[in-house]
Short mmCIF file of C-alpha atoms in Angstrom, two decimals:
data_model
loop_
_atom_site.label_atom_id
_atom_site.label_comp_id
_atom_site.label_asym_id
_atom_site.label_seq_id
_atom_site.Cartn_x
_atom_site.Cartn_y
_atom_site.Cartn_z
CA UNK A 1 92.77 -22.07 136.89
CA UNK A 2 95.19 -22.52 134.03
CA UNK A 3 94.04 -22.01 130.57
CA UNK A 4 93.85 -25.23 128.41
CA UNK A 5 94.08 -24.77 124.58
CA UNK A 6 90.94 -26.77 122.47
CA UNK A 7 91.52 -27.66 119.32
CA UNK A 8 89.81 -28.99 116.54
CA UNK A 9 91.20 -32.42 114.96
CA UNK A 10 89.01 -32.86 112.23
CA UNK A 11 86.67 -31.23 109.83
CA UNK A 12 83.60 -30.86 107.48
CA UNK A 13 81.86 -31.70 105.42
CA UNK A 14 81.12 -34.88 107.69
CA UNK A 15 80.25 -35.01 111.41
CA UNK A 16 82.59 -36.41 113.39
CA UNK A 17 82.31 -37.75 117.03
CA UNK A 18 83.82 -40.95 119.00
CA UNK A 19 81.73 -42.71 121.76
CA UNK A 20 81.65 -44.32 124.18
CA UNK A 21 83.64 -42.54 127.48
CA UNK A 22 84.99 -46.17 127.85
CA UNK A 23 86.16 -47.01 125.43
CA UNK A 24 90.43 -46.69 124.68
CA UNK A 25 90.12 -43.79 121.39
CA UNK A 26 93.96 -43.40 122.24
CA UNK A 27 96.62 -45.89 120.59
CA UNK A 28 99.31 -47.05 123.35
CA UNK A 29 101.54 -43.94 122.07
CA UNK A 30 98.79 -41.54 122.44
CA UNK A 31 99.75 -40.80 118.49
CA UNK A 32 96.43 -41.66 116.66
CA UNK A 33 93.17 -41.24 117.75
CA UNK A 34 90.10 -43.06 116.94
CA UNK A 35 86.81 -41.52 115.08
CA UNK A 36 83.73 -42.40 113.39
CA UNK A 37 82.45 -39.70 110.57
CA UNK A 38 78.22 -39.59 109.17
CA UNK A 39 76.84 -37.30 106.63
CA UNK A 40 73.82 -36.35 109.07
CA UNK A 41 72.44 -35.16 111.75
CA UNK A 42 68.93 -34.48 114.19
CA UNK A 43 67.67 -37.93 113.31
CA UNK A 44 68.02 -41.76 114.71
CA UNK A 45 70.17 -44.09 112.00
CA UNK A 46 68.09 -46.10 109.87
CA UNK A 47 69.08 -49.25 109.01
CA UNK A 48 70.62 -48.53 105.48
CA UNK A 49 72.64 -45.51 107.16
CA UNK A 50 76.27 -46.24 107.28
CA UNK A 51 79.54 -44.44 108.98
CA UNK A 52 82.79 -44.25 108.23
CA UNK A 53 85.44 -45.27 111.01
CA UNK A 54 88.63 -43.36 110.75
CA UNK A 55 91.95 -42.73 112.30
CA UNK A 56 93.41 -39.51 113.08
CA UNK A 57 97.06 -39.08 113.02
CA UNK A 58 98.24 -36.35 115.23
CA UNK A 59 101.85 -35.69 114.05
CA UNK A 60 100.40 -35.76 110.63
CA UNK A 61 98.61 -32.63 110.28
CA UNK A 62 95.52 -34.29 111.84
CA UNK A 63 95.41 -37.22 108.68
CA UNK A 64 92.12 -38.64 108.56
CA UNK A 65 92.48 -42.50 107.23
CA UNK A 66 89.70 -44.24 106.79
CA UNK A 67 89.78 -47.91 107.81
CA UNK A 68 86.36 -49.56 106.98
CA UNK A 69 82.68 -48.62 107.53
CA UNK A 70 79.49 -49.90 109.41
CA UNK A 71 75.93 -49.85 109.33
CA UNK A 72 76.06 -51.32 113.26
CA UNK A 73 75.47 -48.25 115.29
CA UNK A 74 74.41 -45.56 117.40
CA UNK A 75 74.35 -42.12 118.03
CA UNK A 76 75.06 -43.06 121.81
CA UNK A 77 78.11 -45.69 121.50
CA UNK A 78 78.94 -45.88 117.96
CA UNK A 79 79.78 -48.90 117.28
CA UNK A 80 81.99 -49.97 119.91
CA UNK A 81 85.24 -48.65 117.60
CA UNK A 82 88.07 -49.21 120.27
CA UNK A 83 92.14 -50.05 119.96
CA UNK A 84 92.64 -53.52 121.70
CA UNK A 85 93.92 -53.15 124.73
CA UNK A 86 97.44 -52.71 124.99
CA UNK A 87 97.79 -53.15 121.13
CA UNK A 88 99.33 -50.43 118.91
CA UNK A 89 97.42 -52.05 115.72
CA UNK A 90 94.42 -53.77 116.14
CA UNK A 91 90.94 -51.87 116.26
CA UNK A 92 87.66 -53.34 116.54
CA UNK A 93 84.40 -52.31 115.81
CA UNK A 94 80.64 -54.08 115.21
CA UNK A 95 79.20 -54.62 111.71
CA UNK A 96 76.23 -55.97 110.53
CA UNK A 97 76.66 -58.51 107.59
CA UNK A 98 73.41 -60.06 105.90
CA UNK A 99 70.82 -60.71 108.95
CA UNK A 100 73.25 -60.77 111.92
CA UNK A 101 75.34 -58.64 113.72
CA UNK A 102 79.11 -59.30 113.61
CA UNK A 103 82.10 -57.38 115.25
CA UNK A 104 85.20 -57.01 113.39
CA UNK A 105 89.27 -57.14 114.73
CA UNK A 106 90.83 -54.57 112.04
CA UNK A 107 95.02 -54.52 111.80
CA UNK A 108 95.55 -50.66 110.34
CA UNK A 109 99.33 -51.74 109.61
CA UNK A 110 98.59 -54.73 107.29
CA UNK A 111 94.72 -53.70 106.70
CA UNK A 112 93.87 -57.53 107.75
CA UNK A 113 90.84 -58.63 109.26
CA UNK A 114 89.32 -61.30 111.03
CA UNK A 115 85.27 -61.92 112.00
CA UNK A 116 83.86 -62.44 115.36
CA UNK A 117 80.60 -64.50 115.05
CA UNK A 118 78.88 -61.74 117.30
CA UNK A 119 78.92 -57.95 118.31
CA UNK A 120 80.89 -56.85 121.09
CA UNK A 121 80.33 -54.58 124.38
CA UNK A 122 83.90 -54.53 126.22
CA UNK A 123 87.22 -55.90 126.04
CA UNK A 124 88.94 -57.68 128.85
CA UNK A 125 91.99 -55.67 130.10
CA UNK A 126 94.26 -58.74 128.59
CA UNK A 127 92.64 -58.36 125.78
CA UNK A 128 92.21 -62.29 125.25
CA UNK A 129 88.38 -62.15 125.74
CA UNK A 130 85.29 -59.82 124.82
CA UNK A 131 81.84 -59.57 126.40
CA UNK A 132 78.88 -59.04 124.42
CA UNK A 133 74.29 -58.67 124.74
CA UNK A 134 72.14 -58.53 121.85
CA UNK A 135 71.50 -55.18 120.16
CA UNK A 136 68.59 -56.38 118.22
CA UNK A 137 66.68 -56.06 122.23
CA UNK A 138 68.55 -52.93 123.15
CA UNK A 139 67.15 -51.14 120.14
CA UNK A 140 64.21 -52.96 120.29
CA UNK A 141 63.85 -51.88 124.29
CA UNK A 142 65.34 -48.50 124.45
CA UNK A 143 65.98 -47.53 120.72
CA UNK A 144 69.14 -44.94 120.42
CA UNK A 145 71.15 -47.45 122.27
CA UNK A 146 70.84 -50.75 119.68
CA UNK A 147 71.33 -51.09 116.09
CA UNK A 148 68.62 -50.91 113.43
CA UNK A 149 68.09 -52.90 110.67
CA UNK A 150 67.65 -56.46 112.41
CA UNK A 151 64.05 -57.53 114.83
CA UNK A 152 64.40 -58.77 117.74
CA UNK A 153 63.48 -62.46 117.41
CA UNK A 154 62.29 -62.50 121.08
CA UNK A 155 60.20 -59.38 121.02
CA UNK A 156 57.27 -60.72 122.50
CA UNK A 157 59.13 -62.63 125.02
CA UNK A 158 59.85 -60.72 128.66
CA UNK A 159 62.76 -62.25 129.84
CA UNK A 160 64.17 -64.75 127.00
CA UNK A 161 66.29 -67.93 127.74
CA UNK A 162 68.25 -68.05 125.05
CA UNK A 163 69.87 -64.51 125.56
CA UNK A 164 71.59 -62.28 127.66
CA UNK A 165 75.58 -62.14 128.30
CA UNK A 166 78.23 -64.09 126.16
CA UNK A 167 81.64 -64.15 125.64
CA UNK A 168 83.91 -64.40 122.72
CA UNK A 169 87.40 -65.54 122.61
CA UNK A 170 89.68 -63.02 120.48
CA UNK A 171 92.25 -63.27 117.87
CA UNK A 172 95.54 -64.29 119.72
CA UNK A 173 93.70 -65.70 122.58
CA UNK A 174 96.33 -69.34 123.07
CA UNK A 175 93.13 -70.21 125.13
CA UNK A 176 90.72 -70.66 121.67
CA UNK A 177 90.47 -74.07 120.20
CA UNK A 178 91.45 -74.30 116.58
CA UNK A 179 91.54 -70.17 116.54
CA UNK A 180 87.87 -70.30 116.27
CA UNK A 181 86.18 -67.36 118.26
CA UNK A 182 83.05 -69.05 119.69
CA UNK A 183 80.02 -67.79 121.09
CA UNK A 184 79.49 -68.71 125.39
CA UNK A 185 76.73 -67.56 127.03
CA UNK A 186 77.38 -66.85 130.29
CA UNK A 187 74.11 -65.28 131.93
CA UNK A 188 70.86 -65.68 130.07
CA UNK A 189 68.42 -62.88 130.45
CA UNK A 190 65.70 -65.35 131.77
CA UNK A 191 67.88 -66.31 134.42
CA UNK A 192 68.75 -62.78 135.96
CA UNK A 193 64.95 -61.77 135.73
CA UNK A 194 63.99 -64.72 138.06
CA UNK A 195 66.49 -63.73 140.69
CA UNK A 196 63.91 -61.64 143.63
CA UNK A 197 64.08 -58.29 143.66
CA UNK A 198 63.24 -56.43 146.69
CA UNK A 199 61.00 -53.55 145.41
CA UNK A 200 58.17 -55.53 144.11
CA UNK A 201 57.18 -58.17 141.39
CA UNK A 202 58.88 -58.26 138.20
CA UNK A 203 57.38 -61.34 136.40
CA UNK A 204 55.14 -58.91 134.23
CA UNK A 205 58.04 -56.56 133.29
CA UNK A 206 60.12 -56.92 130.00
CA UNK A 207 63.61 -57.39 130.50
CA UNK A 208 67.16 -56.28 129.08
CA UNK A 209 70.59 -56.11 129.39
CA UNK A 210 72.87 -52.78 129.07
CA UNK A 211 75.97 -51.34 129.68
CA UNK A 212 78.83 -54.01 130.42
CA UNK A 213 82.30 -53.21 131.39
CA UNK A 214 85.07 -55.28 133.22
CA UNK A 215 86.62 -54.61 136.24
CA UNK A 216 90.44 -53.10 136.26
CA UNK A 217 91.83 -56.89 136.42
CA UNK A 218 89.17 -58.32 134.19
CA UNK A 219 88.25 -60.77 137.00
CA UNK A 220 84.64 -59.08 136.84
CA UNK A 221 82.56 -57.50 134.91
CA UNK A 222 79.40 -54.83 135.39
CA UNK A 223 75.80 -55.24 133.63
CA UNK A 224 72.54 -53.12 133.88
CA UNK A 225 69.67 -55.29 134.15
CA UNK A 226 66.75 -53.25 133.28
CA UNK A 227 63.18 -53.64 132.76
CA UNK A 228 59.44 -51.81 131.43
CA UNK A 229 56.42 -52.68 132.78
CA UNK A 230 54.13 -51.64 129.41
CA UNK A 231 55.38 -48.24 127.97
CA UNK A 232 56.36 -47.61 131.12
CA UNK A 233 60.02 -46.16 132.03
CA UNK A 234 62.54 -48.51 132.49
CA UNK A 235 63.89 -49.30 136.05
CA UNK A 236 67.32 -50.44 136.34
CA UNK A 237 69.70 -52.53 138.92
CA UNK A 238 73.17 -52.66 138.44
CA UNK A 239 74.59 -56.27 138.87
CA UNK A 240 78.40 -57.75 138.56
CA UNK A 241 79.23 -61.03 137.99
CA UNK A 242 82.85 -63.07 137.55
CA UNK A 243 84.24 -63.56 134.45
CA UNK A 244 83.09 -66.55 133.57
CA UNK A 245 79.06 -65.73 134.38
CA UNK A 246 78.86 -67.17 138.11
CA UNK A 247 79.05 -65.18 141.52
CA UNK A 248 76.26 -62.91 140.55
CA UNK A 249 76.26 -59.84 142.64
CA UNK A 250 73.53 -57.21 143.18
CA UNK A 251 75.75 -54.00 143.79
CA UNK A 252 72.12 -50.98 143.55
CA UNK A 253 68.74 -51.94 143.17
CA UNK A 254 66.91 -48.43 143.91
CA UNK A 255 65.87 -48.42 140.10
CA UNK A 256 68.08 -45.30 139.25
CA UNK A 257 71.55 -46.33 138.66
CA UNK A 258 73.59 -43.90 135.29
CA UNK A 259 76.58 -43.57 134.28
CA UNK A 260 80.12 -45.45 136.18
CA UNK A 261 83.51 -46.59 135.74
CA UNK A 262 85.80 -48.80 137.70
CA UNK A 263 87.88 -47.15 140.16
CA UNK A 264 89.98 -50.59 140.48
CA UNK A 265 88.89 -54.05 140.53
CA UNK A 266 86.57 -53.94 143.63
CA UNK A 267 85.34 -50.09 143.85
CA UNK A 268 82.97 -48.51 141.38
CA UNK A 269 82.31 -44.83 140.48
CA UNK A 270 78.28 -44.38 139.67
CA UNK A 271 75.84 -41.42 139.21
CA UNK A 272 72.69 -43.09 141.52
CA UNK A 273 69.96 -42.26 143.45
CA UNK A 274 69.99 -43.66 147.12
CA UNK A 275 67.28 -42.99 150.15
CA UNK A 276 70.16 -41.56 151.96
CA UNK A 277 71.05 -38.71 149.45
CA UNK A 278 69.22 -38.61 146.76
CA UNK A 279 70.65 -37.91 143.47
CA UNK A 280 73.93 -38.06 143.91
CA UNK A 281 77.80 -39.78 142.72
CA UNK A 282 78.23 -42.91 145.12
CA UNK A 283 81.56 -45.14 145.63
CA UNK A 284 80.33 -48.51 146.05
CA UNK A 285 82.42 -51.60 146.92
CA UNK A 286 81.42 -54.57 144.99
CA UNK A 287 81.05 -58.05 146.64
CA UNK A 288 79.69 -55.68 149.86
CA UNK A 289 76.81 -53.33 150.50
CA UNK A 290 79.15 -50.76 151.11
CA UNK A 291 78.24 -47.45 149.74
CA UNK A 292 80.09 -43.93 149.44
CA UNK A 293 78.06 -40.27 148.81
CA UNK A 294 80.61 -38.03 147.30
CA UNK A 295 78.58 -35.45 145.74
CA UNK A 296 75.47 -34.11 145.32
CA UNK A 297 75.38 -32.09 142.16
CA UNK A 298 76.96 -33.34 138.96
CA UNK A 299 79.18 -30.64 138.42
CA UNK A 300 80.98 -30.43 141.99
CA UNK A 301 82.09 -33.39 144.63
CA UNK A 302 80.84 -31.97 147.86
CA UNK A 303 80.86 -33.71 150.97
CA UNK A 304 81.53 -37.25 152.05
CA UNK A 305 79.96 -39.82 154.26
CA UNK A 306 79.87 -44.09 154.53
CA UNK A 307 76.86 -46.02 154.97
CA UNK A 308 75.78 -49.48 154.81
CA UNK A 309 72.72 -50.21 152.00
CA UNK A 310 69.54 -51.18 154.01
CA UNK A 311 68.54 -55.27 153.30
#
């Protein structure tokens, strides 16, 4: 195997990091790199903990620039700090202003700025439209994924109607009325709670949404639904739906489902756990119950075999 040089791009006294693996870090020109920077470590953020967010300039010596600072984030995903797709100047990260979170489209040419009226999860591919769920129930549901600092208004709620999924139109979009950046939702969390689920009776459980990403084309996009009975574990299904909220699909509901990507705009990558293999990687075909075993063990992709989901 040939030897591949690591090198260290930035430096103390801070702690650096970038998340999440989906997220583009890279500009177009693969020039400048993305970064957030915190003064601590070995502890969750508290609400009045803020980070820095940073470029790195890698023809310059390395150049750290800071470009603005948040106190909307996580040790897991940051705070969504990505480049637009496609764009060679426009960032955007989450924020929280006052008692609401916010996301924020950054130009680091002319240092202009315009405010989304929510936070964001993923950018479409055209980068015309982002995606977004409410961090106030991720942190209050699985805290290390959400942002502290604002309740969740529908705490003692278990599945609420009012949210779940919505969309924002972005800066540029010719599609947005009067350049105004509205707030859709597409797929309530009451809604996707009441759909049956095989495996037993969710009515008691206490439901969330996690994890969205769109497809290659942006035609669909991926969401965890997940759920606690108690202060029980949570269980999870993964779910895809069209762009617009409708054609909901059930893609693994065997409670287990970690860490994917899009392969293209029908196949998915996903660490799962199937009655077939076990823990393993699976290729599954959206729209189908197709499903691929690739591997069984995280760290090599041994074997392969196609089977069709039991119903």
């Amino acid at each position: 195997m040939p030897e591949i040089a690591i090198m260290p791009i930035t430096s103390g006294p801070g702690h650096h990091w970038f998340g999440y693996y989906d997220k583009l870090q890279f500009d177009p020109g693969g020039r400048y790199i993305l970064g957030m920077a915190v003064d601590f470590e070995s502890r969750q953020p508290e609400p009045d903990d803020e980070i820095a967010l940073g470029i790195i300039d890698l023809e310059n010596n390395d150049d750290w620039r800071e470009i603005g600072r948040t106190k909307a984030w996580c040790w897991q995903q940051g705070c969504m700090l990505q480049w637009m797709p496609g764009s060679d100047r426009q960032v955007l990260w989450n924020e929280r202003q006052d008692d609401r979170f916010v996301s924020r489209v950054f130009d680091v040419k002319t240092g202009e700025s315009h405010i989304l009226p929510a936070p964001i999860y993923t950018i479409a591919p055209d980068g015309k439209t982002a995606i977004g769920t409410d961090f106030r129930r991720i942190n209050h549901m699985r805290p290390g994924y959400g942002y502290a600092g604002i309740p969740d208004p529908n705490q003692d709620i278990l599945a609420p109607e009012d949210e779940g999924i919505y969309r924002l139109d972005l800066p540029g979009n010719a599609e947005t009325v009067g350049g105004d950046s509205g707030k859709q939702l597409l797929i309530s969390i009451a809604e996707v709670a009441a759909l049956p689920y095989r495996h037993g009776d969710l009515s008691e459980a206490k439901h969330y949404f996690n994890h969205l990403l769109f497809n290659t084309d942006g035609s669909r996009f991926i969401f965890l639904h997940r759920w606690r009975f108690g202060d029980g574990g949570f269980q999870t299904r993964m779910m895809t739906a069209a762009a617009d909220g409708s054609d909901l699909h059930v893609v693994d509901d065997y409670g287990k489902m970690s860490h994917f990507i899009w392969r293209d705009a029908e196949t998915i990558l996903a660490w799962s756990r199937q009655p077939s293999h076990e823990n393993a990687f699976y290729i599954y075909k959206d729209l189908t119950d197709e499903v691929s075993v690739i591997g069984e063990d995280k760290m090599t992709l041994n074997g392969h075999c196609t089977y069709l989901r039991d119903t």
